[in-house]
Coordinates of C-alpha atoms and ligand atoms in Angstrom, one line a residue:
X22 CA -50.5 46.2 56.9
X23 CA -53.8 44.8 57.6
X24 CA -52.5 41.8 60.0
X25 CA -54.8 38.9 58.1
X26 CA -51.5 37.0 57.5
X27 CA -52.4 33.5 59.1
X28 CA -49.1 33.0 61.7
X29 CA -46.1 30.9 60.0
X30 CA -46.2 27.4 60.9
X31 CA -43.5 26.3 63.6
X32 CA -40.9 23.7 63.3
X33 CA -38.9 21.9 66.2
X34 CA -35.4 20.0 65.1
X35 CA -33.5 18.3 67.3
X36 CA -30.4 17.3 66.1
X37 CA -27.6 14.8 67.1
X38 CA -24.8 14.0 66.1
X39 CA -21.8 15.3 63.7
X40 CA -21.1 18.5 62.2
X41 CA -22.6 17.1 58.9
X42 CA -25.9 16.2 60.5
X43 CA -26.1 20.1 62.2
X44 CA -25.4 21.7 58.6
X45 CA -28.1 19.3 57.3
X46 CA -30.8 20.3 59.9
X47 CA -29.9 24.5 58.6
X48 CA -30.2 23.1 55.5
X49 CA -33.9 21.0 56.1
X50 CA -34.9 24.6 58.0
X51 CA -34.1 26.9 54.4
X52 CA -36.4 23.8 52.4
X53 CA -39.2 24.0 55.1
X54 CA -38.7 27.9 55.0
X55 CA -39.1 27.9 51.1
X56 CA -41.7 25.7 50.5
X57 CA -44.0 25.7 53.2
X58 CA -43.3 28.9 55.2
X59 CA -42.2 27.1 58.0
X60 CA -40.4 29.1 61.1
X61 CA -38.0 27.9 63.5
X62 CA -39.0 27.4 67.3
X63 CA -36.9 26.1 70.4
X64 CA -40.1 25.2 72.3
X65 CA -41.7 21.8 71.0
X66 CA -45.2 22.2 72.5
X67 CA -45.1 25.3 69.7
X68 CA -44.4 23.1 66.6
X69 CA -46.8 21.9 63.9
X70 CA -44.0 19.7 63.1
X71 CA -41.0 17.8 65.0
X72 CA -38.1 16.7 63.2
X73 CA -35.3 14.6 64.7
X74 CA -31.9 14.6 63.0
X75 CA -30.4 11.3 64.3
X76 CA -27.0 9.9 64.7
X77 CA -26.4 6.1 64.5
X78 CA -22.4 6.2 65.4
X79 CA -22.2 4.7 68.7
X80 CA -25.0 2.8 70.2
X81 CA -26.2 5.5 72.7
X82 CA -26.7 8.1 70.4
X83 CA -28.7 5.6 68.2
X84 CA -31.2 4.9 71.4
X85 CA -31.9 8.7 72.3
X86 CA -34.2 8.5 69.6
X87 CA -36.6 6.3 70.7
X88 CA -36.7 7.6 74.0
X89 CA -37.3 11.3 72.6
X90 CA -40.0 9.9 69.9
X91 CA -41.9 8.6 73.0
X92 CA -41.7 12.2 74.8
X93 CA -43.6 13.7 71.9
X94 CA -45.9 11.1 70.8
X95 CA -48.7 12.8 73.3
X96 CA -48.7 15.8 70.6
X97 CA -49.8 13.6 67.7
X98 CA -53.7 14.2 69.3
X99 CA -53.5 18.1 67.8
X100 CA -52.1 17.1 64.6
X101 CA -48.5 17.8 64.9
X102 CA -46.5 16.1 62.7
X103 CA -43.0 14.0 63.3
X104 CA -39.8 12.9 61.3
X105 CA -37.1 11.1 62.0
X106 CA -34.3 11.8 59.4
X107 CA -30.4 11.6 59.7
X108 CA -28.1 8.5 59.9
X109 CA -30.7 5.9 62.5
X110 CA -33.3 7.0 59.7
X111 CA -31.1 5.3 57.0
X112 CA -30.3 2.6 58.4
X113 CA -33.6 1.3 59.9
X114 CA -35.5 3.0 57.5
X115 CA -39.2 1.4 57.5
X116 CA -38.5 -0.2 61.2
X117 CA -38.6 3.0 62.6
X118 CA -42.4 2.9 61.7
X119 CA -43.0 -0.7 63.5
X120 CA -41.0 1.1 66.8
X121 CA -42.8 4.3 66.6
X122 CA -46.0 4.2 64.5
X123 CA -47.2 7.3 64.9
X124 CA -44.3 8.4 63.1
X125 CA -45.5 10.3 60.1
X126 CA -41.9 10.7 57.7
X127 CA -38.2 8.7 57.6
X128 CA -36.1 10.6 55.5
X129 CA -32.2 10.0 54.8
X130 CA -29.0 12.5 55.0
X131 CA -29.7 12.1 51.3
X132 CA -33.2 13.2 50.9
X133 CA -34.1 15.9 53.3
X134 CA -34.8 18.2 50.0
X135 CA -37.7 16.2 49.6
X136 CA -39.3 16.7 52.6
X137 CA -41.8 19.0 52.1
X138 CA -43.1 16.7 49.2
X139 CA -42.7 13.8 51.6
X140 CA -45.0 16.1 54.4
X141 CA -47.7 16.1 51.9
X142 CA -47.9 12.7 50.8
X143 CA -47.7 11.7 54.6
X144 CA -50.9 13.1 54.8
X145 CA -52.6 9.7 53.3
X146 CA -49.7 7.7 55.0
X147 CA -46.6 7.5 56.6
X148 CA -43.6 8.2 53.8
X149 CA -40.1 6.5 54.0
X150 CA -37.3 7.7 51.8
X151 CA -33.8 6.6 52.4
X152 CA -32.3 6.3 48.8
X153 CA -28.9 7.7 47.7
X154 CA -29.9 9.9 44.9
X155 CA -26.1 11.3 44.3
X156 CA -25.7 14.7 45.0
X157 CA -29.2 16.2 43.7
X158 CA -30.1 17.2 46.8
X159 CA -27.7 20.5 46.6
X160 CA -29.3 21.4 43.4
X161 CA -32.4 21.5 44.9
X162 CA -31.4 23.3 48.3
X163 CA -32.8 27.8 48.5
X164 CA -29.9 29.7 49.0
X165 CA -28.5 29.5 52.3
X166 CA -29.1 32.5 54.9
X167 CA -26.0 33.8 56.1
X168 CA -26.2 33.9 59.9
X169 CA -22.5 35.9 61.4
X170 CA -19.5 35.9 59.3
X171 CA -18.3 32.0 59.7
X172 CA -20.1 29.5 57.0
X173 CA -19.8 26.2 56.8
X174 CA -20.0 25.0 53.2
X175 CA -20.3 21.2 52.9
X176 CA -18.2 19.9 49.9
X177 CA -19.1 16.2 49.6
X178 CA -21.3 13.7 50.4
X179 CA -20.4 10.2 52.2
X180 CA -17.4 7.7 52.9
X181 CA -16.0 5.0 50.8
X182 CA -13.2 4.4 53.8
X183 CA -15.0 1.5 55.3
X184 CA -13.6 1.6 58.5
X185 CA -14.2 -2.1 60.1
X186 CA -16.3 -0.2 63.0
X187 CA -17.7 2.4 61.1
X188 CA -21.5 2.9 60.3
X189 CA -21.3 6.3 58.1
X190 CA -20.6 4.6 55.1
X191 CA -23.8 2.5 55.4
X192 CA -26.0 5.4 56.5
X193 CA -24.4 7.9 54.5
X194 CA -23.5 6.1 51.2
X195 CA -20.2 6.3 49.2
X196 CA -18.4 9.4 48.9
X197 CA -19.5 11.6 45.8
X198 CA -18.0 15.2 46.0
X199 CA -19.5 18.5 44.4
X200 CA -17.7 20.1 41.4
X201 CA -15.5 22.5 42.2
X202 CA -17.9 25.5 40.0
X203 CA -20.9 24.5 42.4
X204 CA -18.6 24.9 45.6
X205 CA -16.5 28.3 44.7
X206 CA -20.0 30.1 43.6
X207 CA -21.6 29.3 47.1
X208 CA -18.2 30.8 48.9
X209 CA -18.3 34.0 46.4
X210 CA -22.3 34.1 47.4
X211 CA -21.5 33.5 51.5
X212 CA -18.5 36.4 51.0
X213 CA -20.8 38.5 49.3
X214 CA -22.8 38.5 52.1
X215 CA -19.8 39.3 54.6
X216 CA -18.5 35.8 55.5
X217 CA -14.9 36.1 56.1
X218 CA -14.5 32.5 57.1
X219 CA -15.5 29.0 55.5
X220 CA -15.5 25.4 57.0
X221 CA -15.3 23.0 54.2
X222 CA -17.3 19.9 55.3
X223 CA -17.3 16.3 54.9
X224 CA -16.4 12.9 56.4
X225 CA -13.0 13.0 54.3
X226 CA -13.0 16.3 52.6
X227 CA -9.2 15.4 51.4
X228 CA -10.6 12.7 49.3
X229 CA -12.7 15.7 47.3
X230 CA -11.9 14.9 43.5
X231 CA -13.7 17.8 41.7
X232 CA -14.3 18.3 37.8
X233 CA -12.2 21.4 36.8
X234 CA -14.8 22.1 33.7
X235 CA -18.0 21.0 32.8
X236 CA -17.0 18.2 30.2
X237 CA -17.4 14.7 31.7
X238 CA -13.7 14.1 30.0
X239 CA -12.0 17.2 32.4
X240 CA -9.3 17.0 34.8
X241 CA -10.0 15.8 38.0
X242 CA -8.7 18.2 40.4
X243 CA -7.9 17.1 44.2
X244 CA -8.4 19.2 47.5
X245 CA -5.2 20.9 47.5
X246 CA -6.4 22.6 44.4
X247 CA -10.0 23.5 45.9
X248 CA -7.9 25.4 49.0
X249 CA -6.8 27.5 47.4
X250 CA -9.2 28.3 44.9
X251 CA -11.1 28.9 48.3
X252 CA -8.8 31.0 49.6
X253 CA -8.7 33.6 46.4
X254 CA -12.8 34.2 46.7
X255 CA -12.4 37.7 47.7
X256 CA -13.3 38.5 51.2
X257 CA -12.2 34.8 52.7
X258 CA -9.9 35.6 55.8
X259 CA -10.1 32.1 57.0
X260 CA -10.4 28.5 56.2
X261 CA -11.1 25.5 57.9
X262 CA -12.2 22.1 57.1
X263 CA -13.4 18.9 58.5
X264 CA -13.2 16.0 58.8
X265 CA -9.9 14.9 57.0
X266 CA -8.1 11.2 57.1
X267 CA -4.7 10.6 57.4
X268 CA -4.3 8.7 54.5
X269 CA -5.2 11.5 51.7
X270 CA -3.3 14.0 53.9
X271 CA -0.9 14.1 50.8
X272 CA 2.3 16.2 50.5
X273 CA 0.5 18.6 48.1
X274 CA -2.0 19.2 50.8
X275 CA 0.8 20.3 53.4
X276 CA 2.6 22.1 51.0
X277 CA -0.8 24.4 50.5
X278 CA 0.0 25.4 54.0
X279 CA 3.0 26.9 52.7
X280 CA 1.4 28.9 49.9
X281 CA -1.9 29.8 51.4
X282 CA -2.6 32.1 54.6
X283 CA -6.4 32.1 54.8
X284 CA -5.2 28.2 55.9
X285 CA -6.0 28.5 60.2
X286 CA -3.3 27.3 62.3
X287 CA -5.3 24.4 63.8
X288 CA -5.8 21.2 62.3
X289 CA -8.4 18.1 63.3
X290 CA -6.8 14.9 61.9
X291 CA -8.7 12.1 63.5
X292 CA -5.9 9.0 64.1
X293 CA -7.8 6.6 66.7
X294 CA -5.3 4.6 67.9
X295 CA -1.5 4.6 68.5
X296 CA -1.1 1.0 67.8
X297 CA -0.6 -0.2 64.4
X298 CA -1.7 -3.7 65.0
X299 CA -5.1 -2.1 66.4
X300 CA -5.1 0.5 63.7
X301 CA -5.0 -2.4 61.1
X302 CA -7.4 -4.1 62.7
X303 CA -9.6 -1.0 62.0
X304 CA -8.3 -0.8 58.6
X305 CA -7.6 3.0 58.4
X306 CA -4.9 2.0 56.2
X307 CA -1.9 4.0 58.1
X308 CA 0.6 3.1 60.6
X309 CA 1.3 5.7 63.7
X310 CA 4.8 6.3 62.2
X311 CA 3.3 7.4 58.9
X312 CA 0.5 9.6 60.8
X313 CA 3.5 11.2 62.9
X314 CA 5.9 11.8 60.1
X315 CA 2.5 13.6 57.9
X316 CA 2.3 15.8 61.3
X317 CA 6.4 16.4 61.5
X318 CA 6.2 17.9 57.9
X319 CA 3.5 20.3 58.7
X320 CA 4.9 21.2 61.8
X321 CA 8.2 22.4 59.7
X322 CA 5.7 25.1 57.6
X323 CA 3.5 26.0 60.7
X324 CA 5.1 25.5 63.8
X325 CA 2.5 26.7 65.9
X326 CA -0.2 24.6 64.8
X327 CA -2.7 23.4 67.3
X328 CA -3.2 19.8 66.6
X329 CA -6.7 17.8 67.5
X330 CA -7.9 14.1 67.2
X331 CA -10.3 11.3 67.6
X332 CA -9.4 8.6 69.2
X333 CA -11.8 4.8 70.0
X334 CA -10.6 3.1 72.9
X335 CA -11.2 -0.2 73.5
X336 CA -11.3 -1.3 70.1
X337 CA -12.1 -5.4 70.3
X338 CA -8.3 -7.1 70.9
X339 CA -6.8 -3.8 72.5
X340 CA -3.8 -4.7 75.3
X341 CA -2.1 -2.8 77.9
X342 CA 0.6 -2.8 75.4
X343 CA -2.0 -1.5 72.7
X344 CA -3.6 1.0 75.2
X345 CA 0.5 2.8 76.0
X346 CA 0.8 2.9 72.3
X347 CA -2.0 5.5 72.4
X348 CA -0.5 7.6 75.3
X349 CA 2.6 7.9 74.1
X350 CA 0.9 9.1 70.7
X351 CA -0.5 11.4 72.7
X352 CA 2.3 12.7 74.3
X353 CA 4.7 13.0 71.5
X354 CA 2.1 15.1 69.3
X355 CA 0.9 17.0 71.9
X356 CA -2.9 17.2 71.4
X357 CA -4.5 19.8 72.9
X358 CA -9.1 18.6 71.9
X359 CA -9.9 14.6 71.2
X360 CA -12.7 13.1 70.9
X361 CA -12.5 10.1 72.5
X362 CA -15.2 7.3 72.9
X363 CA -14.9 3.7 74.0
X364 CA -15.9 1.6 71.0
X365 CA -19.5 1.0 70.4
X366 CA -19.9 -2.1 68.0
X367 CA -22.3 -1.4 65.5
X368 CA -24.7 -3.8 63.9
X369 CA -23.5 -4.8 59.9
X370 CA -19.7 -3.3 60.6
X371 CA -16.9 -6.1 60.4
X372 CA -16.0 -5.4 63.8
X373 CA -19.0 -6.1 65.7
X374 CA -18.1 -10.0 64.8
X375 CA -14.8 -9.8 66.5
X376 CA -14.2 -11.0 69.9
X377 CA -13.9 -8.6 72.7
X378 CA -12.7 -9.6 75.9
X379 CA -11.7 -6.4 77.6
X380 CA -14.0 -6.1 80.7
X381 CA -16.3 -2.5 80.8
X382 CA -14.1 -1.4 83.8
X383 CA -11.0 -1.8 81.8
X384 CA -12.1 0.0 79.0
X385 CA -13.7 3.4 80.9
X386 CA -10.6 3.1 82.8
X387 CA -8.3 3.6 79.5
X388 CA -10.9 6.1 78.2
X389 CA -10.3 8.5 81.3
X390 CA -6.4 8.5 81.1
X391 CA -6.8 9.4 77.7
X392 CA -9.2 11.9 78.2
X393 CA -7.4 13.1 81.1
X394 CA -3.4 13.0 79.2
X395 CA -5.8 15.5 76.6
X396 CA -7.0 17.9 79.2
X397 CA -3.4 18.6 80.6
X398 CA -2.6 19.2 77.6
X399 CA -5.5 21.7 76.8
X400 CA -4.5 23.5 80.3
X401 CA -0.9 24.0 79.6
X402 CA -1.7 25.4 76.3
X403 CA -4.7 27.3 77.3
X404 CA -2.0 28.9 80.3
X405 CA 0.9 29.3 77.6
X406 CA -1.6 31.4 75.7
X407 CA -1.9 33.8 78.3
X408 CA -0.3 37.8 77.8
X409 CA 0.7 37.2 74.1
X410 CA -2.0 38.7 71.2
X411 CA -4.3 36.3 69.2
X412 CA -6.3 37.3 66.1
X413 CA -10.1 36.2 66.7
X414 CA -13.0 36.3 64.7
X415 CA -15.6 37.9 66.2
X416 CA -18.9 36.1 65.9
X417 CA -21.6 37.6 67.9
X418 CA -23.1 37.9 71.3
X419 CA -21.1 36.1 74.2
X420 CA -23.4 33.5 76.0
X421 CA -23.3 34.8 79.2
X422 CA -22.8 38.7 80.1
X423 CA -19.5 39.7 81.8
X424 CA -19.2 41.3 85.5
X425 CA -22.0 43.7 86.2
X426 CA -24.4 42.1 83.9
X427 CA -22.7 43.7 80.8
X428 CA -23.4 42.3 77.7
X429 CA -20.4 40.7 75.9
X430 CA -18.9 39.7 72.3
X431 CA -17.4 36.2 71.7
X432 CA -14.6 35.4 68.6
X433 CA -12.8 32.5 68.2
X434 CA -8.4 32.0 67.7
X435 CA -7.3 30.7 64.4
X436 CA -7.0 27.0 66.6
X437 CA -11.0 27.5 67.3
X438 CA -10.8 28.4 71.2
X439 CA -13.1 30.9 72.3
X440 CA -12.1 34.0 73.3
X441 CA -15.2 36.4 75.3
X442 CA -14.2 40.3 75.6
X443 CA -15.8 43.2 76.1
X444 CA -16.1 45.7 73.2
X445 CA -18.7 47.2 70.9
X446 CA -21.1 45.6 68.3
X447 CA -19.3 47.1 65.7
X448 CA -16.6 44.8 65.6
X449 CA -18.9 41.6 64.9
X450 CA -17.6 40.1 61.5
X451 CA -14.0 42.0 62.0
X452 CA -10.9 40.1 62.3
X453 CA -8.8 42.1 65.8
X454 CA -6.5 41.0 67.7
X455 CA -6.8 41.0 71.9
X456 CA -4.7 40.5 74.0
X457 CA -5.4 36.7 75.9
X458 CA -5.7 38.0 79.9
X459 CA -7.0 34.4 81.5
X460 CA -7.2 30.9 80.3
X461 CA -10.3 28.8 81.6
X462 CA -11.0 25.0 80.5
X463 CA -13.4 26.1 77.7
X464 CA -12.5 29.2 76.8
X465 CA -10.2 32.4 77.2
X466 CA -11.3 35.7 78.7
X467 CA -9.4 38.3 76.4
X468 CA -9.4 42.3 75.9
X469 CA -8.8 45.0 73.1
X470 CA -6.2 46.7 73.3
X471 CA -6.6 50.3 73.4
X472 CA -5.2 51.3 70.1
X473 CA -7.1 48.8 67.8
X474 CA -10.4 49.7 69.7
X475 CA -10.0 53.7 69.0
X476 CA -9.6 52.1 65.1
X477 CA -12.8 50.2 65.2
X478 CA -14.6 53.4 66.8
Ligands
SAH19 N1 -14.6 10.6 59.0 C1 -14.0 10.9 60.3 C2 -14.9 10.6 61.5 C3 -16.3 10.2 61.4 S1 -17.2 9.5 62.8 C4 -12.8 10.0 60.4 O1 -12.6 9.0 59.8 O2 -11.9 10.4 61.0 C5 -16.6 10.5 64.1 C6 -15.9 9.7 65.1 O3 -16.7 8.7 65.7 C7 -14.7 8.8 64.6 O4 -13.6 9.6 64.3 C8 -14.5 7.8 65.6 O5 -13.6 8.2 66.6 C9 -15.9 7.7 66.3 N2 -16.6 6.4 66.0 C10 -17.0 5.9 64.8 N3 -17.5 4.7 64.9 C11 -17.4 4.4 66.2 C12 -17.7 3.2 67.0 N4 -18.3 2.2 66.4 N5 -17.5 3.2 68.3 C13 -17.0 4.3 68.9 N6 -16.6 5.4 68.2 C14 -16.8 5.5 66.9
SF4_20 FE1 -16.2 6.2 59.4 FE2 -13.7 5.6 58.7 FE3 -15.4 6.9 57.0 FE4 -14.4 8.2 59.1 S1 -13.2 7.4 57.4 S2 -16.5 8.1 58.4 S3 -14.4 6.5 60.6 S4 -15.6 4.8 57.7
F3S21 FE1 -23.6 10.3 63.4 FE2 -24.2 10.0 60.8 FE3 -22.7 12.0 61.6 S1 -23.8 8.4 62.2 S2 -21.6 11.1 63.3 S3 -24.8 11.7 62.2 S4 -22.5 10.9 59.7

């Protein structure tokens, strides 16, 4: 090889936010990658471009942007170019230009497949594109490159929930959902390539609806169905999903916990408040009763299931009396994650015209005995979890070395906690069990056991 190959042009993404937004900067990476021969780097004074995939949920998240646009403004003078995409991008759309000027493309969640057409136009001057164009942009995504043997395999598009303090629906646009032909040919694909475990993702994956055919006059079938045509693509071990809602989680859909294995005994079901007069207020549409009696009936199938929430405190109105609803919630379902955020009111929601009286103080103060009721919870599980055998995943490289410098693996349990062992690359992508030997707040320190390692070998 004669070395005259001119060295690939670098691209920096930062990206904040959800689960969707980091699937969507992979997935703005493979477009650059195919069209333009872009390259990855971590180090910004590399790039030739600098993307930022923005989150506009809570107000703080929504100003990091600015302040990180002004930190690489300086590298406009050697021709670097800079995007802003993701949720602040659809929602201020052309304003981000009169903030940030030098600014060269705005791009949506929705369009980020155009962005290499949107580079070159931005040449002459700056581009903003923030329409919904349906779902076209997964027809027009290069196959994904697998990276370890978990996936995450987004299955819709947007929210039609309208929570009153919500923004996604705005920024994100209603929810359309892929047919079910598109999805199961990407997992067969990501198997094929030695995934053994799929996320489906969405901001209400159980409101998928999904043509079973290709006519426009075919059943419509719901998420139940997709599970566990998911689960019989050869090669799946595992399935997760998120984000779900309480009020799809529909008797078919706990009843496929029943029927199907590959379904992971951990579940995120965000609920928000404990108070019904607060969760109306919201509109999520459910009462805590209803939420706990969903939960009671999948705890009859799986009763081991690790259970984890969101939860907004401070919501505009919220009482003492409001505020115990939401510990009690907490202790009676036991949750072992949450995230939990004191509410941000959001420009154009309902609920940033309500009146809220709660003083700051009041409000952190709530925030830290939730947060605080969760971590308990996490430690006594975490400990209860020590000397019996979980099956983990293994996914790669630890992210620190073990005693003596050592160089370790990492899997995760079926309820997502990590688990960092010693053992042999050779079992990356194999599902073993070890045997849980310490519990720490983030993760568990766990070993093979003898037998199953001699296997491996
Ligand atoms: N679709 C998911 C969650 C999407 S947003 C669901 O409905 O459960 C992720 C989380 O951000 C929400 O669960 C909520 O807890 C939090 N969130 C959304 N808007 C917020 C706001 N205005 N202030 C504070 N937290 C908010
Ligand atoms: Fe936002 Fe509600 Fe939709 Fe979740 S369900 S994304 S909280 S509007
Ligand atoms: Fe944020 Fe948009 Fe996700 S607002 S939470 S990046 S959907």
């Amino acid at each position: 090889m004669s070395g005259a190959q001119p060295p690939a042009k670098k691209v920096f993404i930062k990206t904040f936010g959800c689960q969707m937004n980091e699937y969507d900067s992979d997935k703005m990476l493979d477009v650059l990658r195919a069209a333009q021969g872009y390259e990855p780097t971590t180090d910004v004074e590399q790039a030739d471009l600098v993307l930022f995939n923005t989150c506009s949920v809570r107000e703080k998240a929504q100003e990091k942007v600015f302040s990180d646009l002004g930190r690489v403004k300086h590298l406009k003078a050697r021709g670097v170019k800079i995007g802003v995409g993701g949720c602040v991008a659809s929602q201020e759309g052309a304003q981000i230009l009169e903030r940030a000027p030098y600014v060269d493309v705005v791009f949506g969640p929705q369009t980020l497949h155009r962005l290499p057409a949107l580079l070159d136009a931005s040449a002459k001057r700056a581009q903003v594109d923030i329409s919904f164009p349906e779902i076209e942009k997964f027809d027009h995504l290069p196959p994904a490159r697998v990276q370890g043997p978990s996936a995450f395999v987004s299955i819709m598009e947007g929210c039609s929930k309208y929570c009153s303090y919500c923004v996604v629906p705005y920024t994100r646009g209603e929810e359309v959902s892929r047919p079910l032909a598109d999805v199961i040919g990407e997992i067969e694909a990501l198997a094929a390539q030695g995934v053994r475990e799929v996320t489906l993702l969405g901001q209400n994956v159980n409101g998928w609806r999904g043509r079973v055919g290709s006519d426009d006059d075919a059943p419509l079938a719901d998420f139940a169905t997709l599970i566990e045509r998911v689960a019989a693509v050869e090669g799946i071990a595992r399935l997760r999903y998120t984000t779900s809602h309480p009020l799809e989680f529909s008797a078919r859909l706990i009843d496929a916990y029943a029927r199907v294995p590959q379904l992971v005994d951990h579940l995120h079901l965000p609920v928000q408040h404990g108070s019904d007069r607060i969760l109306a207020a919201m509109k999520r549409g459910y009462t805590a009763l209803e939420y706990k009696s969903k939960l009671r009936r999948l705890r009859a199938l799986r009763p081991g299931i690790s259970l984890s929430t969101d939860f907004i405190v401070g919501f505009p109105g919220e009482t003492d009396e409001d505020h115990a609803k939401t510990m009690q919630l907490i202790d009676e379902i036991g949750f072992d994650a949450s995230f939990s955020f004191v509410y941000s009111p959001r420009p154009g929601t309902p609920a940033a015209a309500l009146a809220d009286e709660t003083p700051r103080e009041v409000k952190l103060a709530r925030l830290s005995q939730v947060q605080e009721a969760i971590e308990a919870n996490q430690r006594r599980i975490g400990a209860s979890r020590v000397g019996t055998l979980q099956r983990i995943l293994v996914e790669g490289a630890a992210r620190k070395p073990g005693a003596g410098g050592v160089p370790e693996l990492m899997g995760r349990t079926e309820c997502n906690r990590i688990v960092n062992f010693a053992g042999g690359d050779r079992l990356v992508g194999q599902l073993i069990d070890v045997r849980i030997v310490a519990a720490y707040p983030h993760s568990l320190r766990g070993e093979v056991p003898i037998a199953q390692a001699q296997h491996a070998a």
